[in-house]
mmCIF file of C-alpha atoms and ligand atoms in Angstrom:
data_model
loop_
_atom_site.group_PDB
_atom_site.id
_atom_site.type_symbol
_atom_site.label_atom_id
_atom_site.label_comp_id
_atom_site.label_asym_id
_atom_site.label_seq_id
_atom_site.Cartn_x
_atom_site.Cartn_y
_atom_site.Cartn_z
ATOM 1 C CA MET A 1 -6.143 -24.257 9.891
ATOM 2 C CA GLN A 2 -4.362 -25.943 6.649
ATOM 3 C CA THR A 3 -5.946 -24.084 3.896
ATOM 4 C CA TYR A 4 -4.835 -23.973 0.192
ATOM 5 C CA PHE A 5 -3.606 -20.613 0.676
ATOM 6 C CA SER A 6 -1.165 -21.553 3.528
ATOM 7 C CA THR A 7 0.082 -24.672 1.768
ATOM 8 C CA LEU A 8 0.842 -22.263 -1.124
ATOM 9 C CA ALA A 9 2.566 -19.516 1.107
ATOM 10 C CA MET A 10 4.543 -22.034 2.882
ATOM 11 C CA SER A 11 5.877 -23.817 -0.494
ATOM 12 C CA MET A 12 6.593 -20.161 -1.794
ATOM 13 C CA VAL A 13 8.870 -19.327 1.064
ATOM 14 C CA ALA A 14 12.334 -20.847 -0.361
ATOM 15 C CA THR A 15 11.431 -18.941 -3.618
ATOM 16 C CA LEU A 16 10.716 -15.846 -2.006
ATOM 17 C CA SER A 17 13.973 -15.491 0.044
ATOM 18 C CA LEU A 18 15.599 -15.628 -2.967
ATOM 19 C CA LEU A 19 13.633 -13.472 -4.619
ATOM 20 C CA PHE A 20 14.085 -10.629 -1.916
ATOM 21 C CA MET A 21 17.802 -11.287 -2.085
ATOM 22 C CA SER A 22 17.971 -10.600 -5.494
ATOM 23 C CA ALA A 23 15.415 -7.411 -5.376
ATOM 24 C CA CYS A 24 18.360 -6.189 -2.637
ATOM 25 C CA HIS A 25 21.613 -7.278 -4.659
ATOM 26 C CA SER A 26 21.239 -7.691 -8.366
ATOM 27 C CA ASN A 27 21.666 -4.638 -10.274
ATOM 28 C CA SER A 28 21.886 -6.372 -13.436
ATOM 29 C CA ASN A 29 19.051 -7.244 -16.045
ATOM 30 C CA SER A 30 21.338 -7.292 -19.028
ATOM 31 C CA GLY A 31 19.361 -8.970 -22.267
ATOM 32 C CA SER A 32 16.162 -7.848 -21.529
ATOM 33 C CA SER A 33 14.696 -5.013 -23.309
ATOM 34 C CA ASN A 34 13.754 -3.260 -20.006
ATOM 35 C CA SER A 35 13.554 0.812 -20.470
ATOM 36 C CA ILE A 36 13.316 4.040 -18.722
ATOM 37 C CA LYS A 37 11.766 7.196 -20.253
ATOM 38 C CA LYS A 38 11.292 10.570 -18.350
ATOM 39 C CA ALA A 39 8.807 13.486 -18.905
ATOM 40 C CA ASN A 40 7.567 16.517 -17.386
ATOM 41 C CA PHE A 41 4.099 15.973 -15.241
ATOM 42 C CA GLY A 42 3.397 19.495 -14.830
ATOM 43 C CA LYS A 43 4.321 22.247 -11.806
ATOM 44 C CA THR A 44 2.740 22.040 -8.069
ATOM 45 C CA LYS A 45 0.707 25.153 -7.008
ATOM 46 C CA ALA A 46 3.930 26.113 -5.355
ATOM 47 C CA GLY A 47 5.788 26.159 -8.666
ATOM 48 C CA GLU A 48 7.936 23.015 -8.228
ATOM 49 C CA ALA A 49 8.620 20.819 -11.153
ATOM 50 C CA THR A 50 7.481 17.105 -11.068
ATOM 51 C CA GLU A 51 8.592 14.284 -13.565
ATOM 52 C CA ILE A 52 7.171 11.176 -14.526
ATOM 53 C CA TYR A 53 9.056 8.174 -15.308
ATOM 54 C CA THR A 54 7.882 5.216 -17.751
ATOM 55 C CA LEU A 55 9.168 1.992 -16.819
ATOM 56 C CA LYS A 56 8.768 -0.996 -19.553
ATOM 57 C CA ASN A 57 9.575 -4.505 -19.060
ATOM 58 C CA ALA A 58 10.485 -7.086 -21.609
ATOM 59 C CA ASN A 59 6.793 -8.331 -21.778
ATOM 60 C CA GLY A 60 5.395 -4.852 -22.623
ATOM 61 C CA VAL A 61 4.331 -4.374 -18.759
ATOM 62 C CA ILE A 62 4.649 -0.410 -18.137
ATOM 63 C CA ALA A 63 4.528 1.330 -14.895
ATOM 64 C CA LYS A 64 4.597 5.084 -14.554
ATOM 65 C CA VAL A 65 5.964 6.549 -11.253
ATOM 66 C CA THR A 66 5.956 10.524 -10.622
ATOM 67 C CA THR A 67 8.202 12.553 -8.194
ATOM 68 C CA TYR A 68 5.161 13.978 -6.691
ATOM 69 C CA GLY A 69 4.538 11.774 -3.717
ATOM 70 C CA ALA A 70 6.963 9.221 -5.107
ATOM 71 C CA THR A 71 3.409 7.948 -6.417
ATOM 72 C CA LEU A 72 2.583 5.068 -8.771
ATOM 73 C CA VAL A 73 0.449 6.776 -11.559
ATOM 74 C CA GLU A 74 -0.118 3.876 -14.142
ATOM 75 C CA LEU A 75 0.056 0.105 -14.283
ATOM 76 C CA HIS A 76 -0.592 -1.533 -17.529
ATOM 77 C CA LEU A 77 -1.016 -5.351 -17.191
ATOM 78 C CA PRO A 78 -2.014 -8.164 -19.733
ATOM 79 C CA ASP A 79 -5.380 -9.869 -18.890
ATOM 80 C CA LYS A 80 -5.708 -13.851 -20.182
ATOM 81 C CA ALA A 81 -6.018 -12.615 -23.814
ATOM 82 C CA GLY A 82 -3.000 -10.356 -23.828
ATOM 83 C CA LYS A 83 -4.754 -7.397 -23.772
ATOM 84 C CA LEU A 84 -3.210 -4.437 -21.681
ATOM 85 C CA ALA A 85 -5.366 -2.272 -19.167
ATOM 86 C CA ASP A 86 -4.008 0.625 -16.955
ATOM 87 C CA VAL A 87 -5.077 -1.028 -13.411
ATOM 88 C CA VAL A 88 -4.662 2.222 -10.842
ATOM 89 C CA ASN A 89 -6.533 5.102 -10.207
ATOM 90 C CA GLY A 90 -4.718 8.230 -11.031
ATOM 91 C CA PHE A 91 -4.383 11.839 -12.474
ATOM 92 C CA ASP A 92 -2.948 12.666 -15.772
ATOM 93 C CA ASN A 93 -0.807 15.371 -14.253
ATOM 94 C CA VAL A 94 0.545 17.067 -10.971
ATOM 95 C CA ALA A 95 -2.565 19.338 -10.835
ATOM 96 C CA GLY A 96 -4.870 16.182 -10.489
ATOM 97 C CA TYR A 97 -2.693 14.878 -7.250
ATOM 98 C CA GLU A 98 -2.815 18.274 -5.646
ATOM 99 C CA GLY A 99 -6.759 18.248 -6.312
ATOM 100 C CA ASP A 100 -9.577 17.534 -3.980
ATOM 101 C CA GLY A 101 -10.103 14.309 -5.751
ATOM 102 C CA ASN A 102 -6.899 13.004 -4.569
ATOM 103 C CA GLN A 103 -7.524 10.239 -1.911
ATOM 104 C CA TYR A 104 -3.686 9.033 -1.608
ATOM 105 C CA PHE A 105 -4.105 7.685 -5.253
ATOM 106 C CA GLY A 106 -0.782 5.416 -5.546
ATOM 107 C CA CYS A 107 1.463 7.376 -3.066
ATOM 108 C CA THR A 108 4.194 6.667 -0.972
ATOM 109 C CA THR A 109 2.432 7.248 2.249
ATOM 110 C CA GLY A 110 3.951 8.428 5.636
ATOM 111 C CA ARG A 111 5.977 9.104 7.777
ATOM 112 C CA VAL A 112 3.410 6.908 9.544
ATOM 113 C CA CYS A 113 0.614 5.767 7.221
ATOM 114 C CA ASN A 114 -2.840 4.918 8.683
ATOM 115 C CA ARG A 115 -3.843 6.416 11.809
ATOM 116 C CA ILE A 116 -2.587 7.447 15.161
ATOM 117 C CA ALA A 117 -5.195 8.034 17.794
ATOM 118 C CA LYS A 118 -5.933 11.826 18.469
ATOM 119 C CA GLY A 119 -2.389 12.892 16.852
ATOM 120 C CA LYS A 120 -0.642 12.076 19.784
ATOM 121 C CA PHE A 121 1.828 9.699 21.133
ATOM 122 C CA THR A 122 4.954 9.692 23.739
ATOM 123 C CA LEU A 123 8.368 8.683 23.024
ATOM 124 C CA ASP A 124 11.247 8.348 25.452
ATOM 125 C CA GLY A 125 9.172 10.480 27.705
ATOM 126 C CA LYS A 126 8.302 13.161 25.238
ATOM 127 C CA GLU A 127 4.901 13.998 24.150
ATOM 128 C CA TYR A 128 4.425 14.833 20.225
ATOM 129 C CA THR A 129 1.353 16.155 18.719
ATOM 130 C CA LEU A 130 0.751 15.613 15.152
ATOM 131 C CA ALA A 131 -2.120 16.920 12.715
ATOM 132 C CA THR A 132 -5.592 15.611 13.113
ATOM 133 C CA ASN A 133 -6.391 15.633 9.521
ATOM 134 C CA ASN A 134 -9.143 12.748 9.917
ATOM 135 C CA ASP A 135 -10.912 13.991 12.745
ATOM 136 C CA PRO A 136 -10.382 13.094 15.507
ATOM 137 C CA ASN A 137 -7.007 11.229 14.462
ATOM 138 C CA HIS A 138 -3.981 11.847 12.563
ATOM 139 C CA LEU A 139 -4.045 10.035 9.188
ATOM 140 C CA HIS A 140 -1.414 8.919 6.647
ATOM 141 C CA GLY A 141 1.371 11.639 7.611
ATOM 142 C CA GLY A 142 -0.719 14.506 8.346
ATOM 143 C CA GLY A 143 -0.992 17.645 6.131
ATOM 144 C CA ASP A 144 0.592 19.558 3.400
ATOM 145 C CA LYS A 145 3.862 18.174 4.267
ATOM 146 C CA ALA A 146 2.961 14.686 4.536
ATOM 147 C CA ILE A 147 5.575 12.845 2.329
ATOM 148 C CA SER A 148 3.013 11.784 -0.276
ATOM 149 C CA LYS A 149 2.261 15.529 -0.883
ATOM 150 C CA GLN A 150 6.179 16.504 -1.791
ATOM 151 C CA VAL A 151 7.968 16.375 -4.670
ATOM 152 C CA TRP A 152 10.876 13.517 -4.192
ATOM 153 C CA LYS A 153 14.154 13.599 -5.928
ATOM 154 C CA ALA A 154 14.329 10.423 -8.875
ATOM 155 C CA THR A 155 17.373 8.764 -9.719
ATOM 156 C CA PRO A 156 16.782 6.005 -12.376
ATOM 157 C CA MET A 157 18.631 2.865 -12.153
ATOM 158 C CA THR A 158 20.933 1.635 -14.995
ATOM 159 C CA GLY A 159 20.448 -1.741 -16.555
ATOM 160 C CA LYS A 160 16.864 -2.341 -15.226
ATOM 161 C CA ALA A 161 13.444 -0.611 -15.228
ATOM 162 C CA ALA A 162 13.648 0.812 -11.875
ATOM 163 C CA VAL A 163 13.797 4.479 -10.416
ATOM 164 C CA VAL A 164 14.951 5.455 -6.865
ATOM 165 C CA PHE A 165 13.126 8.257 -5.133
ATOM 166 C CA THR A 166 14.613 10.341 -2.141
ATOM 167 C CA LEU A 167 13.389 12.750 0.278
ATOM 168 C CA THR A 168 14.668 14.135 3.603
ATOM 169 C CA SER A 169 11.795 15.103 5.943
ATOM 170 C CA PRO A 170 13.452 17.456 8.745
ATOM 171 C CA ASP A 171 12.944 17.213 12.119
ATOM 172 C CA GLY A 172 9.331 18.247 13.519
ATOM 173 C CA GLU A 173 7.887 18.366 10.017
ATOM 174 C CA GLU A 174 4.206 17.480 10.396
ATOM 175 C CA GLY A 175 5.103 17.573 14.305
ATOM 176 C CA TYR A 176 7.477 13.901 14.053
ATOM 177 C CA PRO A 177 10.780 13.905 15.619
ATOM 178 C CA GLY A 178 14.102 13.254 13.755
ATOM 179 C CA ASN A 179 15.686 14.336 10.171
ATOM 180 C CA LEU A 180 14.348 11.231 8.607
ATOM 181 C CA ASN A 181 16.006 10.623 5.109
ATOM 182 C CA MET A 182 13.969 8.296 3.001
ATOM 183 C CA LYS A 183 14.802 6.161 -0.178
ATOM 184 C CA VAL A 184 11.828 4.252 -1.973
ATOM 185 C CA THR A 185 12.633 1.934 -5.241
ATOM 186 C CA TYR A 186 10.095 0.867 -7.517
ATOM 187 C CA THR A 187 11.498 -2.286 -10.024
ATOM 188 C CA LEU A 188 9.945 -3.504 -12.791
ATOM 189 C CA THR A 189 11.050 -6.908 -13.493
ATOM 190 C CA ASP A 190 10.732 -9.120 -16.494
ATOM 191 C CA GLU A 191 8.648 -11.647 -14.305
ATOM 192 C CA ASN A 192 6.054 -8.788 -14.149
ATOM 193 C CA GLU A 193 6.656 -7.888 -10.628
ATOM 194 C CA LEU A 194 6.424 -4.348 -9.255
ATOM 195 C CA ARG A 195 8.726 -4.416 -6.102
ATOM 196 C CA ILE A 196 8.604 -1.378 -3.986
ATOM 197 C CA SER A 197 11.637 -1.168 -1.340
ATOM 198 C CA TYR A 198 12.192 1.388 1.326
ATOM 199 C CA GLU A 199 14.744 2.712 3.274
ATOM 200 C CA ALA A 200 15.101 5.251 6.044
ATOM 201 C CA THR A 201 17.738 6.570 8.475
ATOM 202 C CA THR A 202 17.041 9.095 11.706
ATOM 203 C CA ASP A 203 19.060 11.156 13.963
ATOM 204 C CA LYS A 204 16.206 10.870 16.518
ATOM 205 C CA ALA A 205 14.222 8.553 17.611
ATOM 206 C CA THR A 206 10.776 8.246 15.544
ATOM 207 C CA PRO A 207 7.693 6.347 14.313
ATOM 208 C CA ILE A 208 8.019 5.149 10.879
ATOM 209 C CA ASN A 209 5.407 2.976 8.761
ATOM 210 C CA LEU A 210 5.760 3.590 5.134
ATOM 211 C CA THR A 211 3.594 1.866 2.403
ATOM 212 C CA ASN A 212 2.119 2.514 -0.957
ATOM 213 C CA HIS A 213 -1.475 3.414 -1.520
ATOM 214 C CA ALA A 214 -2.123 2.236 -4.918
ATOM 215 C CA TYR A 215 -5.691 1.899 -5.832
ATOM 216 C CA PHE A 216 -6.482 -1.440 -8.073
ATOM 217 C CA ASN A 217 -9.286 -2.593 -10.197
ATOM 218 C CA LEU A 218 -7.687 -5.517 -12.043
ATOM 219 C CA GLY A 219 -10.858 -5.010 -14.773
ATOM 220 C CA GLY A 220 -9.130 -1.811 -15.576
ATOM 221 C CA ALA A 221 -9.256 1.356 -13.465
ATOM 222 C CA GLY A 222 -12.680 3.207 -13.847
ATOM 223 C CA SER A 223 -13.789 0.075 -15.377
ATOM 224 C CA GLY A 224 -16.624 -0.469 -12.428
ATOM 225 C CA THR A 225 -16.674 -1.754 -9.131
ATOM 226 C CA ILE A 226 -14.260 -4.196 -7.224
ATOM 227 C CA LEU A 227 -17.226 -6.290 -5.904
ATOM 228 C CA ASP A 228 -16.727 -9.313 -7.704
ATOM 229 C CA HIS A 229 -12.717 -9.437 -7.453
ATOM 230 C CA GLU A 230 -11.891 -12.331 -5.395
ATOM 231 C CA LEU A 231 -9.572 -12.185 -2.377
ATOM 232 C CA THR A 232 -7.593 -14.273 -0.283
ATOM 233 C CA LEU A 233 -5.620 -12.983 2.646
ATOM 234 C CA ASN A 234 -3.233 -14.938 4.645
ATOM 235 C CA ALA A 235 -4.385 -13.897 8.073
ATOM 236 C CA ASP A 236 -5.804 -15.775 10.752
ATOM 237 C CA HIS A 237 -6.125 -12.383 12.961
ATOM 238 C CA PHE A 238 -7.102 -8.728 12.886
ATOM 239 C CA THR A 239 -7.049 -5.723 14.934
ATOM 240 C CA PRO A 240 -10.703 -4.460 15.642
ATOM 241 C CA VAL A 241 -11.286 -0.960 15.814
ATOM 242 C CA ASP A 242 -13.192 1.645 17.385
ATOM 243 C CA ASP A 243 -15.648 3.646 16.066
ATOM 244 C CA THR A 244 -12.968 6.143 14.704
ATOM 245 C CA LEU A 245 -10.948 3.106 13.196
ATOM 246 C CA ILE A 246 -8.245 2.998 15.857
ATOM 247 C CA PRO A 247 -7.232 -0.267 17.065
ATOM 248 C CA THR A 248 -9.003 -1.160 20.700
ATOM 249 C CA GLY A 249 -5.284 -3.473 20.991
ATOM 250 C CA LYS A 250 -7.072 -6.551 20.802
ATOM 251 C CA ILE A 251 -6.150 -9.051 18.033
ATOM 252 C CA ASN A 252 -9.096 -11.208 17.367
ATOM 253 C CA PRO A 253 -9.233 -14.387 15.100
ATOM 254 C CA VAL A 254 -10.809 -13.775 11.808
ATOM 255 C CA ALA A 255 -12.760 -17.526 11.936
ATOM 256 C CA GLY A 256 -16.461 -17.458 11.861
ATOM 257 C CA THR A 257 -16.402 -13.448 10.733
ATOM 258 C CA GLU A 258 -16.668 -11.672 7.309
ATOM 259 C CA LEU A 259 -12.880 -10.996 7.671
ATOM 260 C CA ASP A 260 -12.050 -14.935 7.142
ATOM 261 C CA PHE A 261 -10.523 -14.479 3.534
ATOM 262 C CA ARG A 262 -8.630 -17.595 4.186
ATOM 263 C CA THR A 263 -9.980 -18.890 1.213
ATOM 264 C CA SER A 264 -11.070 -16.631 -1.808
ATOM 265 C CA HIS A 265 -14.048 -14.855 -1.270
ATOM 266 C CA ALA A 266 -15.586 -12.221 -3.806
ATOM 267 C CA ILE A 267 -15.198 -8.972 -1.941
ATOM 268 C CA GLY A 268 -19.224 -7.975 -2.628
ATOM 269 C CA GLU A 269 -20.275 -11.163 -0.949
ATOM 270 C CA ARG A 270 -20.649 -10.423 2.782
ATOM 271 C CA ILE A 271 -20.579 -6.732 2.688
ATOM 272 C CA PRO A 272 -23.532 -5.995 5.398
ATOM 273 C CA ASP A 273 -25.591 -4.252 2.544
ATOM 274 C CA LYS A 274 -25.453 -7.533 0.468
ATOM 275 C CA GLY A 275 -27.518 -9.452 3.429
ATOM 276 C CA VAL A 276 -25.096 -10.719 5.485
ATOM 277 C CA ALA A 277 -25.143 -9.622 9.278
ATOM 278 C CA LYS A 278 -22.302 -8.024 10.484
ATOM 279 C CA THR A 279 -20.336 -9.921 13.241
ATOM 280 C CA GLU A 280 -19.830 -8.063 16.509
ATOM 281 C CA ASP A 281 -16.024 -6.689 16.752
ATOM 282 C CA CYS A 282 -15.508 -6.545 13.087
ATOM 283 C CA LYS A 283 -17.521 -3.166 12.619
ATOM 284 C CA THR A 284 -17.896 -3.810 8.773
ATOM 285 C CA SER A 285 -20.183 -0.784 8.188
ATOM 286 C CA THR A 286 -22.310 -0.598 5.209
ATOM 287 C CA LEU A 287 -19.595 0.936 3.246
ATOM 288 C CA GLY A 288 -17.278 -1.707 2.716
ATOM 289 C CA TYR A 289 -13.880 -3.397 4.120
ATOM 290 C CA ASP A 290 -11.153 -0.738 6.198
ATOM 291 C CA HIS A 291 -9.797 -3.392 8.112
ATOM 292 C CA ASN A 292 -6.104 -4.345 9.227
ATOM 293 C CA PHE A 293 -5.158 -8.042 9.313
ATOM 294 C CA VAL A 294 -2.468 -9.565 10.993
ATOM 295 C CA ILE A 295 -0.301 -11.668 8.423
ATOM 296 C CA ASN A 296 0.668 -15.220 9.044
ATOM 297 C CA VAL A 297 4.256 -15.551 8.443
ATOM 298 C CA PRO A 298 5.576 -19.293 8.382
ATOM 299 C CA SER A 299 7.528 -20.104 11.504
ATOM 300 C CA GLY A 300 11.425 -19.186 10.909
ATOM 301 C CA GLU A 301 10.706 -17.127 7.781
ATOM 302 C CA SER A 302 10.683 -13.225 7.220
ATOM 303 C CA VAL A 303 8.236 -12.668 4.084
ATOM 304 C CA ALA A 304 5.075 -14.363 3.184
ATOM 305 C CA LEU A 305 2.607 -14.337 0.730
ATOM 306 C CA ALA A 306 -0.189 -11.634 2.263
ATOM 307 C CA ALA A 307 -2.472 -11.589 -0.328
ATOM 308 C CA ARG A 308 -3.982 -12.891 -3.473
ATOM 309 C CA LEU A 309 -6.587 -10.932 -5.640
ATOM 310 C CA LYS A 310 -8.027 -12.060 -8.895
ATOM 311 C CA ASP A 311 -10.511 -10.325 -11.320
ATOM 312 C CA PRO A 312 -12.615 -13.451 -12.768
ATOM 313 C CA LYS A 313 -13.477 -11.394 -15.794
ATOM 314 C CA SER A 314 -10.088 -10.589 -17.143
ATOM 315 C CA GLY A 315 -8.264 -13.212 -15.563
ATOM 316 C CA ARG A 316 -5.898 -10.644 -14.004
ATOM 317 C CA VAL A 317 -4.119 -11.696 -10.763
ATOM 318 C CA MET A 318 -1.920 -9.800 -8.115
ATOM 319 C CA GLU A 319 -0.023 -11.575 -5.242
ATOM 320 C CA ILE A 320 1.378 -9.510 -2.582
ATOM 321 C CA TYR A 321 4.645 -10.780 -0.954
ATOM 322 C CA THR A 322 5.801 -8.700 1.966
ATOM 323 C CA ASP A 323 8.106 -8.567 4.795
ATOM 324 C CA GLN A 324 5.724 -6.233 6.881
ATOM 325 C CA PRO A 325 3.548 -7.656 9.776
ATOM 326 C CA ALA A 326 -0.034 -6.590 8.456
ATOM 327 C CA ILE A 327 -2.120 -5.611 5.656
ATOM 328 C CA GLN A 328 -4.756 -3.023 5.379
ATOM 329 C CA PHE A 329 -7.431 -3.927 3.130
ATOM 330 C CA TYR A 330 -9.505 -0.936 2.196
ATOM 331 C CA SER A 331 -12.633 -1.416 -0.434
ATOM 332 C CA GLY A 332 -12.534 2.165 -1.711
ATOM 333 C CA ASN A 333 -15.606 3.253 0.604
ATOM 334 C CA PHE A 334 -14.978 6.998 0.128
ATOM 335 C CA LEU A 335 -14.489 6.989 -3.870
ATOM 336 C CA LYS A 336 -17.201 9.043 -4.856
ATOM 337 C CA ASN A 337 -16.652 9.578 -9.072
ATOM 338 C CA GLN A 338 -13.631 11.261 -8.862
ATOM 339 C CA THR A 339 -12.448 11.818 -12.675
ATOM 340 C CA GLY A 340 -9.017 10.629 -12.952
ATOM 341 C CA LYS A 341 -6.904 9.452 -15.913
ATOM 342 C CA GLY A 342 -8.221 9.874 -19.553
ATOM 343 C CA GLY A 343 -11.718 11.141 -18.015
ATOM 344 C CA LYS A 344 -12.217 7.887 -16.488
ATOM 345 C CA THR A 345 -14.630 8.065 -13.337
ATOM 346 C CA TYR A 346 -13.975 6.089 -10.042
ATOM 347 C CA PRO A 347 -17.079 5.356 -8.249
ATOM 348 C CA PHE A 348 -17.682 4.154 -4.734
ATOM 349 C CA ARG A 349 -15.858 0.743 -4.350
ATOM 350 C CA GLY A 350 -14.326 1.174 -8.015
ATOM 351 C CA ALA A 351 -11.179 0.019 -6.684
ATOM 352 C CA LEU A 352 -9.544 -1.263 -3.486
ATOM 353 C CA CYS A 353 -6.004 -0.893 -1.612
ATOM 354 C CA LEU A 354 -3.862 -3.514 -0.247
ATOM 355 C CA GLU A 355 -1.415 -1.913 1.773
ATOM 356 C CA THR A 356 1.172 -3.700 3.692
ATOM 357 C CA GLN A 357 2.291 -2.178 6.704
ATOM 358 C CA HIS A 358 2.919 -2.082 10.634
ATOM 359 C CA ASN A 359 -0.574 -1.962 12.349
ATOM 360 C CA PRO A 360 -2.426 1.240 12.882
ATOM 361 C CA ASP A 361 -1.482 3.341 15.777
ATOM 362 C CA SER A 362 1.421 0.759 16.690
ATOM 363 C CA VAL A 363 3.082 3.802 18.396
ATOM 364 C CA ASN A 364 0.724 3.636 21.002
ATOM 365 C CA HIS A 365 0.099 -0.058 21.366
ATOM 366 C CA PRO A 366 3.048 -1.853 23.281
ATOM 367 C CA ASN A 367 1.429 -5.140 22.281
ATOM 368 C CA PHE A 368 2.017 -4.595 18.412
ATOM 369 C CA PRO A 369 5.426 -4.753 16.443
ATOM 370 C CA SER A 370 7.354 -1.860 17.277
ATOM 371 C CA THR A 371 7.593 0.994 14.577
ATOM 372 C CA ILE A 372 10.507 3.154 16.273
ATOM 373 C CA LEU A 373 13.583 3.734 14.143
ATOM 374 C CA ARG A 374 16.282 5.011 16.068
ATOM 375 C CA PRO A 375 19.365 6.855 15.100
ATOM 376 C CA GLY A 376 22.047 4.338 13.923
ATOM 377 C CA GLU A 377 19.612 1.919 12.472
ATOM 378 C CA THR A 378 18.398 1.409 9.160
ATOM 379 C CA TYR A 379 14.645 0.916 8.323
ATOM 380 C CA ARG A 380 14.532 -1.554 5.294
ATOM 381 C CA THR A 381 11.630 -3.308 3.776
ATOM 382 C CA THR A 382 10.499 -4.551 0.620
ATOM 383 C CA THR A 383 6.595 -5.599 -0.776
ATOM 384 C CA VAL A 384 6.519 -7.273 -4.036
ATOM 385 C CA HIS A 385 3.355 -7.383 -6.609
ATOM 386 C CA ARG A 386 3.503 -10.367 -8.468
ATOM 387 C CA PHE A 387 1.219 -10.135 -11.990
ATOM 388 C CA SER A 388 -0.221 -12.975 -13.966
ATOM 389 C CA ALA A 389 -3.451 -13.875 -15.562
ATOM 390 C CA GLU A 390 -5.351 -17.210 -15.554
HETATM 391 C C1 BGC B 401 -7.673 4.161 5.031
HETATM 392 C C2 BGC B 401 -9.089 4.533 4.810
HETATM 393 C C3 BGC B 401 -8.858 5.908 4.209
HETATM 394 C C4 BGC B 401 -8.403 5.913 2.872
HETATM 395 C C5 BGC B 401 -8.232 7.076 2.430
HETATM 396 C C6 BGC B 401 -7.189 4.063 3.563
HETATM 397 O O1 BGC B 401 -5.767 3.431 3.941
HETATM 398 O O2 BGC B 401 -7.821 2.841 5.492
HETATM 399 O O3 BGC B 401 -9.724 4.718 6.208
HETATM 400 O O4 BGC B 401 -10.097 6.582 4.011
HETATM 401 O O5 BGC B 401 -6.715 5.378 3.091
HETATM 402 O O6 BGC B 401 -7.700 7.433 1.218
#
């Protein structure tokens, strides 16, 4: 099926390859008024100091990132009239991130994001057991030592609005094998893109699946629900799940289901409590969407336009380009009026996540693309969020 979106995706491919190359190789932005500022973000309960870095581009777009969980804390974008608003959920300091209200807001998520069935996998003949922190499954890397809950080391880059975060997760941490060296780079470009690049190496074979868990509300974080946001997903297929959100192993077409976002739909339009019957195998609960989609990658290419999100009121648009095979669309089903930055509250479905990644529980599904990183290999992936207004 040739949709507007797939045509657009294909015409973007050449540009994209260049864009990704420049993300990897260019180190200069001379002539622009990019800047980086560093501030204190408070001490963790364990007494560790954390920092927050402000990245600003030539157009006045601002992203703030903290060493706690290598987390995106703020993202200020212009609407169609040029008015800035912060469009991501977050907290004013590290204490907020360590509190009960934090549902992985903006963090670097892993070592393996999403779920691993019953916290178990076998690799090279050895069985590994992980925390079952989302009963009965493992979610987003586990407990207190998950990488989203650790303080990373930050190194600002010179000549561009970019910060590199590094962390080593020791062999056996949260049950995962291998000393894993990770590097996450946030870059804010003058093209109003936020690029997030990941790199990792290991000394023992280990599963890895890193993503960013930003919660977006393009009308402004804390400004209401995202039910009116219009979403397009470049995905012909999704991975059906059981009642505990573990993939059954099937890869089903979205055609004819409420998961067909190949043309733009308002998010609230087809959630079952909005009067639309749920389709067998999609299991869209009355809570909303929490599904993993297989991204269509044009043949011969490694990068695709995965998603386009528009807030019709403010006109803000986000496009997500990635080299990852899948994307989790989560409609903020478990948000419950947490108080976040500046006293704003985040209601049920008050923000959504579009997390680029490998399919959930890939380590237990040989028919899904592999998530195993071996010694001598380098894990490398980039996701670009491109913002505009119309
Ligand atoms: C998952 C949800 C989960 C949420 C936690 C999302 O990535 O898909 O099931 O509740 O993260 O914040």
